[in-house]
């Protein structure tokens, strides 16, 4: 528990980290409204550390910072606030293990990112925050194991707020999981679709404060908060965290790269401020390295990829563009991936990216059509990725993705046109939490045109991957009706992958 050190500062816990500040210099007040209304979260689980997150919503609002000099502060700005954090072995906090102070500042929207170190591997911990008269909800998190014979994680994507309720997260929060992986489209920048069940109440964000408000709206949802409070998360973005179909420094309706990059910087900062990610990312938002590798004992290596920040523009014309200089990951991330996969000694190796890696001809009959915003628009880059998977001899590669608002299971092939060739990896794409799905007819066409696609569904929900020493399993979880609150959820399709035998087996 916190204690007074010899200089008279309330410091708490054990070794003081650089982020600690003496209490008493910032506000510690009687809040009239709960400042912890966005809930709590944790993430980046390592064997000895985890990141704790919250963001205080204060009367007086948050600052529009110098990240966008043209953004007017919409409200008066609240000053810094000191927040106490506590980690314990139990939910009653009778066995505290770490605590400390973090100064939440308006420049980062009063977000709190604490990397708690010195923890034990493979252990559940409980955490909460306190400031003035306010105490946050209790969150639960789990460090990465040093050794494990089983591991379970959920993966999810695409949660357009207006198009449905987060029943899927209510269900996920009740599950027995070690981790949640979010594959992007955590927010949407704009409204679309019909039969909207709730509204953004604002237009398309371009300013920092507008992106912050959009995240705050999404994170006000109690079911999303419950899923964050129940498990540690790993998150990577896709396009809608900035704007639809952007590619590096270009966006379809933002032709000037300099203007677009200022907006991207604001969106990246808002993403950081609302995700349980390392405080080190606050160093700058012109670029944000979010690709990373996590290890869960010898059982699982999990590689998170970023397919937005470094990619070439989408090709023009229906056939795509095979020029080798075109890239999806960028050269630095490609090199890092080759080194990471080459060094992997884990039994199962999940490659978490944003969309469907496998080829998908969307046109019935001899004519071909492709989604050029996906890997089909970046064929040379995909071939390089598959070459890396093959040449690294990485064991049991399992590709996961989102983006398509449909569930898919696929055999990943080195050459998708070679029907006799065996799979080199297994792929699973989760359906959307809420975002509008494609037609059942289009999915039937995709299955008919692409023999390596083994399953497709237009349902909404998420997926669970469970790993054991001999086999991996994937459950697709569907909710009955995204337009209903607390709609029931159930596993509607399961798959197995055997150790040493790439390819999906439908159960
Ligand atoms: Fe999406």
Coordinates of C-alpha atoms and ligand atoms in Angstrom, one line a residue:
X1 CA 0.0 0.0 0.0
X2 CA 1.1 3.6 -0.4
X3 CA 3.4 5.0 2.2
X4 CA 5.1 8.3 3.0
X5 CA 8.8 8.3 2.0
X6 CA 11.6 10.2 3.7
X7 CA 11.0 13.3 1.6
X8 CA 7.4 13.4 2.7
X9 CA 6.0 12.2 -0.6
X10 CA 3.2 9.6 -0.8
X11 CA 4.9 7.1 -3.1
X12 CA 3.5 3.7 -2.3
X13 CA 4.5 0.3 -3.6
X14 CA 8.1 -0.7 -4.1
X15 CA 10.7 0.8 -6.4
X16 CA 9.6 4.2 -7.6
X17 CA 9.2 4.6 -11.4
X18 CA 9.9 7.7 -13.4
X19 CA 6.2 8.4 -13.8
X20 CA 5.7 8.8 -10.1
X21 CA 4.9 12.3 -8.9
X22 CA 4.6 13.7 -5.4
X23 CA 0.9 13.9 -4.3
X24 CA -0.4 17.4 -3.5
X25 CA 0.8 19.3 -6.5
X26 CA -2.2 18.4 -8.7
X27 CA -5.9 18.2 -8.1
X28 CA -7.2 15.6 -5.7
X29 CA -10.7 16.7 -5.3
X30 CA -14.2 15.8 -4.5
X31 CA -15.6 14.9 -7.9
X32 CA -19.3 15.6 -8.5
X33 CA -19.5 13.1 -11.3
X34 CA -17.7 9.8 -11.5
X35 CA -14.4 10.5 -13.4
X36 CA -14.0 6.7 -14.1
X37 CA -17.0 6.5 -16.4
X38 CA -15.0 4.9 -19.2
X39 CA -14.0 1.9 -17.1
X40 CA -10.6 0.3 -16.8
X41 CA -8.5 -1.9 -19.0
X42 CA -5.2 -3.8 -19.0
X43 CA -3.0 -5.0 -21.8
X44 CA 0.5 -5.9 -23.1
X45 CA 0.8 -8.9 -20.8
X46 CA 4.4 -10.1 -20.3
X47 CA 5.6 -12.7 -17.8
X48 CA 6.6 -10.0 -15.3
X49 CA 4.5 -7.0 -16.3
X50 CA 1.2 -5.7 -17.6
X51 CA -0.1 -2.2 -18.5
X52 CA -3.0 -0.8 -16.6
X53 CA -5.3 1.8 -18.3
X54 CA -8.0 4.2 -17.4
X55 CA -9.0 7.7 -18.6
X56 CA -10.6 10.3 -16.3
X57 CA -13.5 12.2 -17.7
X58 CA -13.5 15.5 -15.9
X59 CA -15.8 18.5 -15.8
X60 CA -13.9 21.1 -17.8
X61 CA -13.1 18.6 -20.5
X62 CA -9.8 17.6 -21.9
X63 CA -7.3 19.7 -23.9
X64 CA -7.0 20.1 -27.6
X65 CA -3.2 19.9 -27.6
X66 CA -0.5 21.1 -29.8
X67 CA -0.8 17.8 -31.8
X68 CA -3.3 19.7 -33.8
X69 CA -2.7 23.5 -33.5
X70 CA -5.9 24.3 -35.3
X71 CA -8.1 22.4 -32.9
X72 CA -10.1 24.8 -30.7
X73 CA -10.5 23.6 -27.2
X74 CA -14.3 22.9 -27.1
X75 CA -14.5 23.4 -23.3
X76 CA -12.4 24.9 -20.6
X77 CA -9.5 22.6 -19.9
X78 CA -9.1 20.7 -16.6
X79 CA -5.6 20.6 -15.1
X80 CA -3.5 17.6 -14.1
X81 CA -4.9 15.0 -11.7
X82 CA -3.0 12.6 -9.5
X83 CA -4.4 9.0 -9.7
X84 CA -3.4 6.2 -7.3
X85 CA -3.3 2.7 -8.8
X86 CA -3.3 -0.5 -6.9
X87 CA -2.6 -4.1 -7.9
X88 CA -3.6 -7.0 -5.6
X89 CA -3.8 -10.8 -5.7
X90 CA -7.5 -10.7 -4.8
X91 CA -10.5 -8.6 -5.7
X92 CA -10.9 -7.3 -2.2
X93 CA -7.4 -5.9 -2.3
X94 CA -6.5 -7.6 1.0
X95 CA -3.3 -8.9 -0.6
X96 CA -1.8 -5.9 -2.3
X97 CA 1.3 -6.4 -4.4
X98 CA 2.0 -3.1 -6.1
X99 CA 0.7 0.5 -6.0
X100 CA 1.8 4.0 -7.0
X101 CA 0.8 7.3 -8.4
X102 CA 0.3 8.5 -11.9
X103 CA -0.2 12.1 -12.9
X104 CA -3.0 12.2 -15.6
X105 CA -2.4 15.3 -17.7
X106 CA -4.7 17.2 -20.1
X107 CA -2.1 16.8 -22.9
X108 CA -3.0 13.1 -23.0
X109 CA -6.7 13.6 -22.2
X110 CA -6.2 12.5 -18.6
X111 CA -5.5 9.0 -19.7
X112 CA -3.5 6.7 -17.4
X113 CA -1.0 4.2 -18.7
X114 CA 0.9 2.4 -16.0
X115 CA 3.3 -0.4 -16.8
X116 CA 3.4 -2.5 -13.6
X117 CA 6.6 -4.5 -13.3
X118 CA 7.8 -7.2 -10.9
X119 CA 4.8 -9.4 -11.3
X120 CA 4.7 -13.2 -11.3
X121 CA 4.2 -15.1 -14.6
X122 CA 0.9 -16.7 -15.4
X123 CA -1.0 -15.1 -12.5
X124 CA -4.4 -13.4 -12.2
X125 CA -4.2 -9.9 -10.6
X126 CA -6.8 -7.4 -9.7
X127 CA -6.4 -3.6 -10.1
X128 CA -8.2 -0.4 -9.5
X129 CA -7.6 3.4 -9.5
X130 CA -8.5 6.1 -7.0
X131 CA -8.4 9.9 -7.2
X132 CA -9.9 12.2 -4.6
X133 CA -13.2 10.8 -3.5
X134 CA -13.6 8.5 -6.6
X135 CA -12.7 4.9 -7.0
X136 CA -12.7 3.1 -10.3
X137 CA -14.3 -0.3 -11.0
X138 CA -12.1 -3.3 -10.3
X139 CA -10.3 -4.9 -13.3
X140 CA -8.8 -8.3 -13.5
X141 CA -5.7 -9.1 -15.6
X142 CA -3.3 -11.9 -16.2
X143 CA 0.4 -11.9 -16.8
X144 CA 1.8 -14.1 -19.6
X145 CA 2.8 -17.6 -18.5
X146 CA 6.4 -18.8 -18.5
X147 CA 5.0 -22.3 -19.3
X148 CA 1.5 -23.3 -20.2
X149 CA -0.1 -26.5 -21.5
X150 CA -3.3 -24.6 -22.5
X151 CA -4.2 -21.1 -23.5
X152 CA -7.4 -19.5 -24.6
X153 CA -8.0 -16.1 -26.3
X154 CA -10.8 -14.3 -28.0
X155 CA -10.4 -12.2 -31.1
X156 CA -12.8 -9.6 -32.4
X157 CA -13.1 -6.6 -34.8
X158 CA -15.4 -4.1 -36.3
X159 CA -17.8 -2.6 -33.7
X160 CA -19.7 0.2 -35.4
X161 CA -21.5 1.7 -32.5
X162 CA -24.7 2.7 -34.3
X163 CA -25.4 -0.5 -36.0
X164 CA -25.8 -2.7 -33.0
X165 CA -25.4 -3.4 -29.3
X166 CA -22.3 -5.0 -27.8
X167 CA -24.0 -8.2 -26.7
X168 CA -20.9 -10.1 -28.0
X169 CA -18.8 -8.4 -25.4
X170 CA -21.3 -9.1 -22.7
X171 CA -20.9 -12.8 -23.6
X172 CA -17.1 -12.6 -24.0
X173 CA -16.8 -11.1 -20.5
X174 CA -18.4 -14.2 -19.0
X175 CA -16.0 -16.6 -20.8
X176 CA -12.9 -18.3 -19.4
X177 CA -10.2 -16.6 -21.3
X178 CA -6.5 -15.6 -20.8
X179 CA -6.5 -12.7 -23.4
X180 CA -8.5 -10.7 -25.9
X181 CA -7.0 -9.7 -29.2
X182 CA -8.7 -6.8 -31.1
X183 CA -7.9 -6.7 -34.8
X184 CA -9.1 -3.2 -35.6
X185 CA -12.1 -0.9 -36.4
X186 CA -12.5 -0.3 -32.7
X187 CA -14.2 3.0 -33.6
X188 CA -15.8 4.1 -36.8
X189 CA -15.3 7.6 -38.1
X190 CA -18.6 7.8 -39.8
X191 CA -22.2 6.7 -39.8
X192 CA -23.6 4.3 -42.4
X193 CA -26.2 1.5 -42.6
X194 CA -29.9 1.3 -41.8
X195 CA -31.9 0.6 -38.6
X196 CA -29.4 2.3 -36.4
X197 CA -29.9 1.5 -32.7
X198 CA -28.0 4.4 -31.3
X199 CA -26.2 7.4 -32.7
X200 CA -22.7 8.9 -32.8
X201 CA -24.3 12.3 -32.2
X202 CA -21.4 13.9 -34.1
X203 CA -19.9 14.1 -37.6
X204 CA -16.7 12.6 -39.0
X205 CA -13.8 13.5 -36.7
X206 CA -10.7 15.2 -37.9
X207 CA -9.5 17.1 -34.8
X208 CA -7.9 15.4 -31.8
X209 CA -10.7 16.3 -29.5
X210 CA -13.2 14.9 -31.9
X211 CA -11.4 11.5 -32.1
X212 CA -11.2 11.6 -28.3
X213 CA -15.0 12.1 -28.0
X214 CA -15.6 9.2 -30.4
X215 CA -13.5 6.8 -28.3
X216 CA -15.2 8.1 -25.2
X217 CA -18.6 7.4 -26.7
X218 CA -17.6 3.8 -27.7
X219 CA -16.0 3.1 -24.4
X220 CA -19.0 4.3 -22.4
X221 CA -20.7 1.0 -23.4
X222 CA -20.9 -1.2 -20.3
X223 CA -20.5 -4.5 -22.1
X224 CA -17.3 -3.3 -23.8
X225 CA -16.1 -2.1 -20.4
X226 CA -16.9 -5.5 -18.9
X227 CA -14.8 -7.3 -21.5
X228 CA -11.9 -4.9 -20.9
X229 CA -12.2 -5.3 -17.1
X230 CA -12.2 -9.1 -17.3
X231 CA -9.0 -9.8 -19.4
X232 CA -5.9 -8.2 -20.7
X233 CA -6.2 -7.1 -24.3
X234 CA -3.8 -6.7 -27.2
X235 CA -5.1 -4.2 -29.9
X236 CA -4.0 -3.3 -33.4
X237 CA -5.8 -0.8 -35.5
X238 CA -7.3 -1.0 -39.0
X239 CA -8.5 1.9 -41.1
X240 CA -11.6 3.3 -39.4
X241 CA -9.6 4.4 -36.4
X242 CA -8.4 7.1 -38.8
X243 CA -10.6 7.1 -41.9
X244 CA -11.9 4.5 -44.3
X245 CA -9.4 2.9 -46.6
X246 CA -6.5 5.1 -45.8
X247 CA -3.0 3.9 -46.8
X248 CA 0.0 5.3 -45.0
X249 CA -0.1 9.0 -45.9
X250 CA -3.0 8.9 -48.3
X251 CA -6.8 8.7 -47.9
X252 CA -9.4 8.6 -50.6
X253 CA -11.0 11.9 -49.7
X254 CA -7.8 13.6 -48.4
X255 CA -5.5 14.0 -51.4
X256 CA -2.9 16.2 -49.6
X257 CA -0.5 14.0 -47.6
X258 CA 0.6 16.8 -45.2
X259 CA -2.9 17.6 -44.2
X260 CA -3.8 14.0 -43.9
X261 CA -0.8 13.2 -41.8
X262 CA -1.8 15.9 -39.3
X263 CA -5.2 14.2 -39.0
X264 CA -3.6 10.7 -38.8
X265 CA -1.4 12.0 -36.0
X266 CA -4.4 13.2 -34.0
X267 CA -6.1 9.8 -34.6
X268 CA -3.1 7.9 -33.5
X269 CA -2.8 10.0 -30.4
X270 CA -6.5 9.4 -29.5
X271 CA -5.9 5.6 -30.1
X272 CA -3.0 5.6 -27.7
X273 CA -5.0 7.6 -25.1
X274 CA -7.8 5.0 -25.1
X275 CA -5.9 1.7 -25.4
X276 CA -4.1 -0.3 -22.7
X277 CA -0.7 0.0 -24.5
X278 CA 2.8 0.8 -23.3
X279 CA 3.3 4.4 -22.0
X280 CA 6.4 4.5 -24.2
X281 CA 4.2 5.0 -27.2
X282 CA 3.5 8.6 -26.0
X283 CA 6.9 9.6 -27.3
X284 CA 5.4 10.8 -30.6
X285 CA 2.4 10.2 -32.9
X286 CA 3.8 11.1 -36.3
X287 CA 4.4 7.3 -36.5
X288 CA 3.5 4.7 -33.9
X289 CA 5.1 1.3 -33.9
X290 CA 2.3 -1.0 -32.8
X291 CA 3.5 -4.2 -34.4
X292 CA 4.9 -6.5 -31.7
X293 CA 5.5 -10.0 -30.6
X294 CA 4.2 -11.7 -27.4
X295 CA 5.1 -15.1 -26.0
X296 CA 2.9 -17.3 -23.8
X297 CA 5.3 -19.9 -22.7
X298 CA 6.5 -22.4 -25.3
X299 CA 2.9 -22.9 -26.3
X300 CA 2.1 -19.7 -28.2
X301 CA 3.9 -17.0 -30.0
X302 CA 1.6 -14.1 -31.1
X303 CA 2.7 -11.6 -33.7
X304 CA 0.7 -8.4 -34.1
X305 CA 1.0 -6.8 -37.5
X306 CA 0.1 -3.3 -38.7
X307 CA -1.2 -3.3 -42.3
X308 CA -2.2 0.3 -42.5
X309 CA 0.6 2.7 -41.5
X310 CA 3.2 1.6 -44.0
X311 CA 1.3 0.3 -47.0
X312 CA 1.4 1.4 -50.6
X313 CA -1.7 3.1 -52.0
X314 CA -4.4 0.7 -53.2
X315 CA -3.9 -0.3 -56.8
X316 CA -6.1 1.1 -59.5
X317 CA -7.9 -1.2 -62.0
X318 CA -9.6 -4.5 -61.4
X319 CA -6.6 -6.8 -61.8
X320 CA -4.4 -5.5 -59.0
X321 CA -0.8 -4.6 -59.2
X322 CA 2.0 -7.1 -58.8
X323 CA 4.9 -4.7 -58.8
X324 CA 7.4 -6.0 -56.1
X325 CA 8.1 -2.6 -54.7
X326 CA 4.5 -2.3 -53.5
X327 CA 4.2 -3.1 -49.8
X328 CA 1.6 -3.9 -47.2
X329 CA 3.8 -4.0 -44.1
X330 CA 6.6 -1.7 -45.1
X331 CA 10.3 -2.9 -45.4
X332 CA 11.1 -2.5 -41.7
X333 CA 8.1 -4.5 -40.5
X334 CA 8.8 -7.2 -43.1
X335 CA 12.4 -7.6 -42.0
X336 CA 11.3 -7.6 -38.3
X337 CA 8.6 -10.3 -39.1
X338 CA 11.2 -12.5 -40.8
X339 CA 13.5 -12.2 -37.8
X340 CA 10.7 -12.8 -35.4
X341 CA 9.3 -15.9 -37.1
X342 CA 12.8 -17.2 -37.7
X343 CA 13.6 -17.1 -34.0
X344 CA 10.3 -18.6 -32.8
X345 CA 10.5 -21.8 -30.8
X346 CA 6.8 -21.9 -29.9
X347 CA 4.5 -24.7 -30.8
X348 CA 1.7 -22.5 -32.2
X349 CA 2.4 -19.2 -33.9
X350 CA -0.5 -16.8 -34.4
X351 CA 0.0 -14.1 -37.0
X352 CA -2.6 -11.4 -36.1
X353 CA -3.3 -9.0 -39.0
X354 CA -6.3 -7.0 -40.0
X355 CA -8.1 -8.9 -42.8
X356 CA -8.3 -12.1 -44.9
X357 CA -4.8 -13.1 -46.0
X358 CA -6.0 -15.7 -48.4
X359 CA -7.0 -14.9 -52.0
X360 CA -10.7 -14.3 -52.5
X361 CA -12.3 -14.0 -56.0
X362 CA -15.6 -12.3 -55.3
X363 CA -17.1 -12.7 -58.8
X364 CA -19.1 -15.7 -59.9
X365 CA -18.0 -17.4 -63.1
X366 CA -14.8 -17.1 -65.1
X367 CA -14.4 -13.4 -64.5
X368 CA -12.5 -12.5 -61.3
X369 CA -13.0 -9.6 -58.8
X370 CA -11.0 -8.8 -55.8
X371 CA -11.0 -6.5 -52.7
X372 CA -8.0 -4.3 -53.6
X373 CA -7.9 -2.8 -50.1
X374 CA -7.0 -6.3 -48.8
X375 CA -4.1 -8.6 -49.5
X376 CA -5.5 -9.3 -53.0
X377 CA -4.4 -5.7 -53.8
X378 CA -0.9 -6.4 -52.5
X379 CA -0.1 -9.8 -54.1
X380 CA 3.7 -9.4 -54.2
X381 CA 3.7 -8.4 -50.5
X382 CA 1.5 -11.4 -49.7
X383 CA 3.9 -13.7 -51.6
X384 CA 6.8 -12.3 -49.6
X385 CA 4.9 -12.9 -46.4
X386 CA 4.1 -16.5 -47.4
X387 CA 7.8 -17.0 -48.4
X388 CA 8.8 -15.8 -44.9
X389 CA 6.3 -18.2 -43.3
X390 CA 7.7 -21.1 -45.3
X391 CA 11.4 -20.2 -45.2
X392 CA 11.3 -19.5 -41.4
X393 CA 10.0 -23.1 -40.8
X394 CA 7.9 -21.5 -38.1
X395 CA 5.8 -24.2 -36.4
X396 CA 2.0 -24.3 -36.9
X397 CA 1.3 -20.8 -38.3
X398 CA -2.2 -19.7 -37.6
X399 CA -3.4 -16.5 -39.3
X400 CA -6.2 -14.5 -37.7
X401 CA -8.0 -11.4 -39.1
X402 CA -11.1 -9.3 -39.1
X403 CA -12.2 -6.4 -41.4
X404 CA -14.6 -8.3 -43.7
X405 CA -17.6 -8.3 -41.3
X406 CA -17.9 -12.0 -42.0
X407 CA -16.5 -15.2 -40.5
X408 CA -14.1 -17.2 -42.7
X409 CA -11.9 -20.3 -42.3
X410 CA -9.3 -21.0 -44.9
X411 CA -6.4 -23.1 -45.9
X412 CA -3.6 -20.7 -46.7
X413 CA -1.6 -21.8 -49.8
X414 CA 1.7 -20.7 -51.3
X415 CA -0.1 -20.6 -54.6
X416 CA -3.9 -20.3 -54.4
X417 CA -4.4 -21.3 -58.0
X418 CA -2.8 -24.7 -57.4
X419 CA -5.6 -26.9 -56.2
X420 CA -3.3 -29.8 -55.6
X421 CA -1.0 -27.9 -53.3
X422 CA -1.3 -28.4 -49.6
X423 CA -1.9 -25.6 -47.1
X424 CA 1.1 -23.9 -45.4
X425 CA -0.9 -22.2 -42.7
X426 CA -4.5 -22.1 -41.3
X427 CA -6.6 -19.0 -41.3
X428 CA -9.5 -17.8 -39.3
X429 CA -11.3 -14.4 -39.7
X430 CA -13.8 -13.3 -37.1
X431 CA -17.2 -11.7 -38.0
X432 CA -18.0 -8.2 -36.9
X433 CA -19.2 -7.4 -33.4
X434 CA -21.8 -5.1 -34.9
X435 CA -20.8 -3.7 -38.3
X436 CA -23.0 -4.4 -41.3
X437 CA -22.3 -7.8 -42.9
X438 CA -22.1 -8.7 -46.6
X439 CA -24.9 -10.6 -48.2
X440 CA -25.2 -14.4 -47.8
X441 CA -25.1 -14.6 -51.6
X442 CA -21.7 -12.9 -51.8
X443 CA -20.3 -15.4 -49.2
X444 CA -21.7 -18.3 -51.2
X445 CA -20.0 -17.0 -54.3
X446 CA -16.7 -16.6 -52.4
X447 CA -16.9 -20.2 -51.2
X448 CA -17.8 -21.5 -54.7
X449 CA -15.0 -19.5 -56.4
X450 CA -12.2 -20.2 -53.9
X451 CA -11.8 -23.9 -52.9
X452 CA -9.3 -23.0 -50.2
X453 CA -12.0 -21.0 -48.4
X454 CA -13.6 -23.7 -46.2
X455 CA -16.3 -21.8 -44.4
X456 CA -18.0 -18.4 -44.4
X457 CA -20.8 -16.8 -42.4
X458 CA -22.5 -13.5 -42.2
X459 CA -23.3 -13.7 -38.5
X460 CA -22.1 -11.2 -35.9
X461 CA -20.0 -12.1 -32.9
X462 CA -16.4 -13.0 -32.2
X463 CA -14.0 -16.0 -32.2
X464 CA -12.2 -18.0 -29.5
X465 CA -8.9 -19.8 -30.2
X466 CA -7.9 -22.5 -27.7
X467 CA -4.4 -24.0 -27.8
X468 CA -3.2 -27.2 -26.4
X469 CA 0.0 -29.2 -26.8
X470 CA -1.3 -31.4 -29.6
X471 CA -4.1 -29.4 -31.3
X472 CA -5.6 -26.0 -31.7
X473 CA -9.3 -25.2 -31.8
X474 CA -11.3 -22.3 -33.0
X475 CA -15.0 -21.6 -32.0
X476 CA -17.0 -19.0 -33.9
X477 CA -19.4 -17.4 -31.5
X478 CA -22.5 -15.8 -32.9
X479 CA -25.1 -13.5 -31.3
X480 CA -28.8 -14.0 -32.2
X481 CA -29.6 -10.3 -33.0
X482 CA -27.2 -7.4 -32.9
X483 CA -30.1 -5.0 -32.8
X484 CA -31.2 -6.3 -29.4
X485 CA -29.6 -5.6 -26.1
X486 CA -28.1 -8.7 -24.3
X487 CA -28.9 -10.9 -27.3
X488 CA -27.9 -14.5 -26.5
X489 CA -24.7 -15.8 -27.9
X490 CA -23.6 -19.4 -28.8
X491 CA -20.9 -21.2 -30.6
X492 CA -22.2 -22.0 -34.1
X493 CA -19.2 -23.5 -35.7
X494 CA -15.9 -25.1 -34.5
X495 CA -12.7 -26.0 -36.1
X496 CA -9.6 -28.0 -35.2
X497 CA -6.0 -27.7 -36.4
X498 CA -3.6 -30.6 -35.7
X499 CA 0.0 -30.0 -34.6
X500 CA 2.2 -30.4 -37.7
X501 CA -0.7 -30.5 -40.2
X502 CA -1.6 -27.1 -41.6
X503 CA -5.2 -26.7 -42.7
X504 CA -8.6 -26.2 -41.1
X505 CA -10.8 -29.1 -40.1
X506 CA -14.4 -28.3 -39.7
X507 CA -16.0 -30.1 -36.7
Ligands
LIG1 FE1 -14.9 -2.9 -40.2

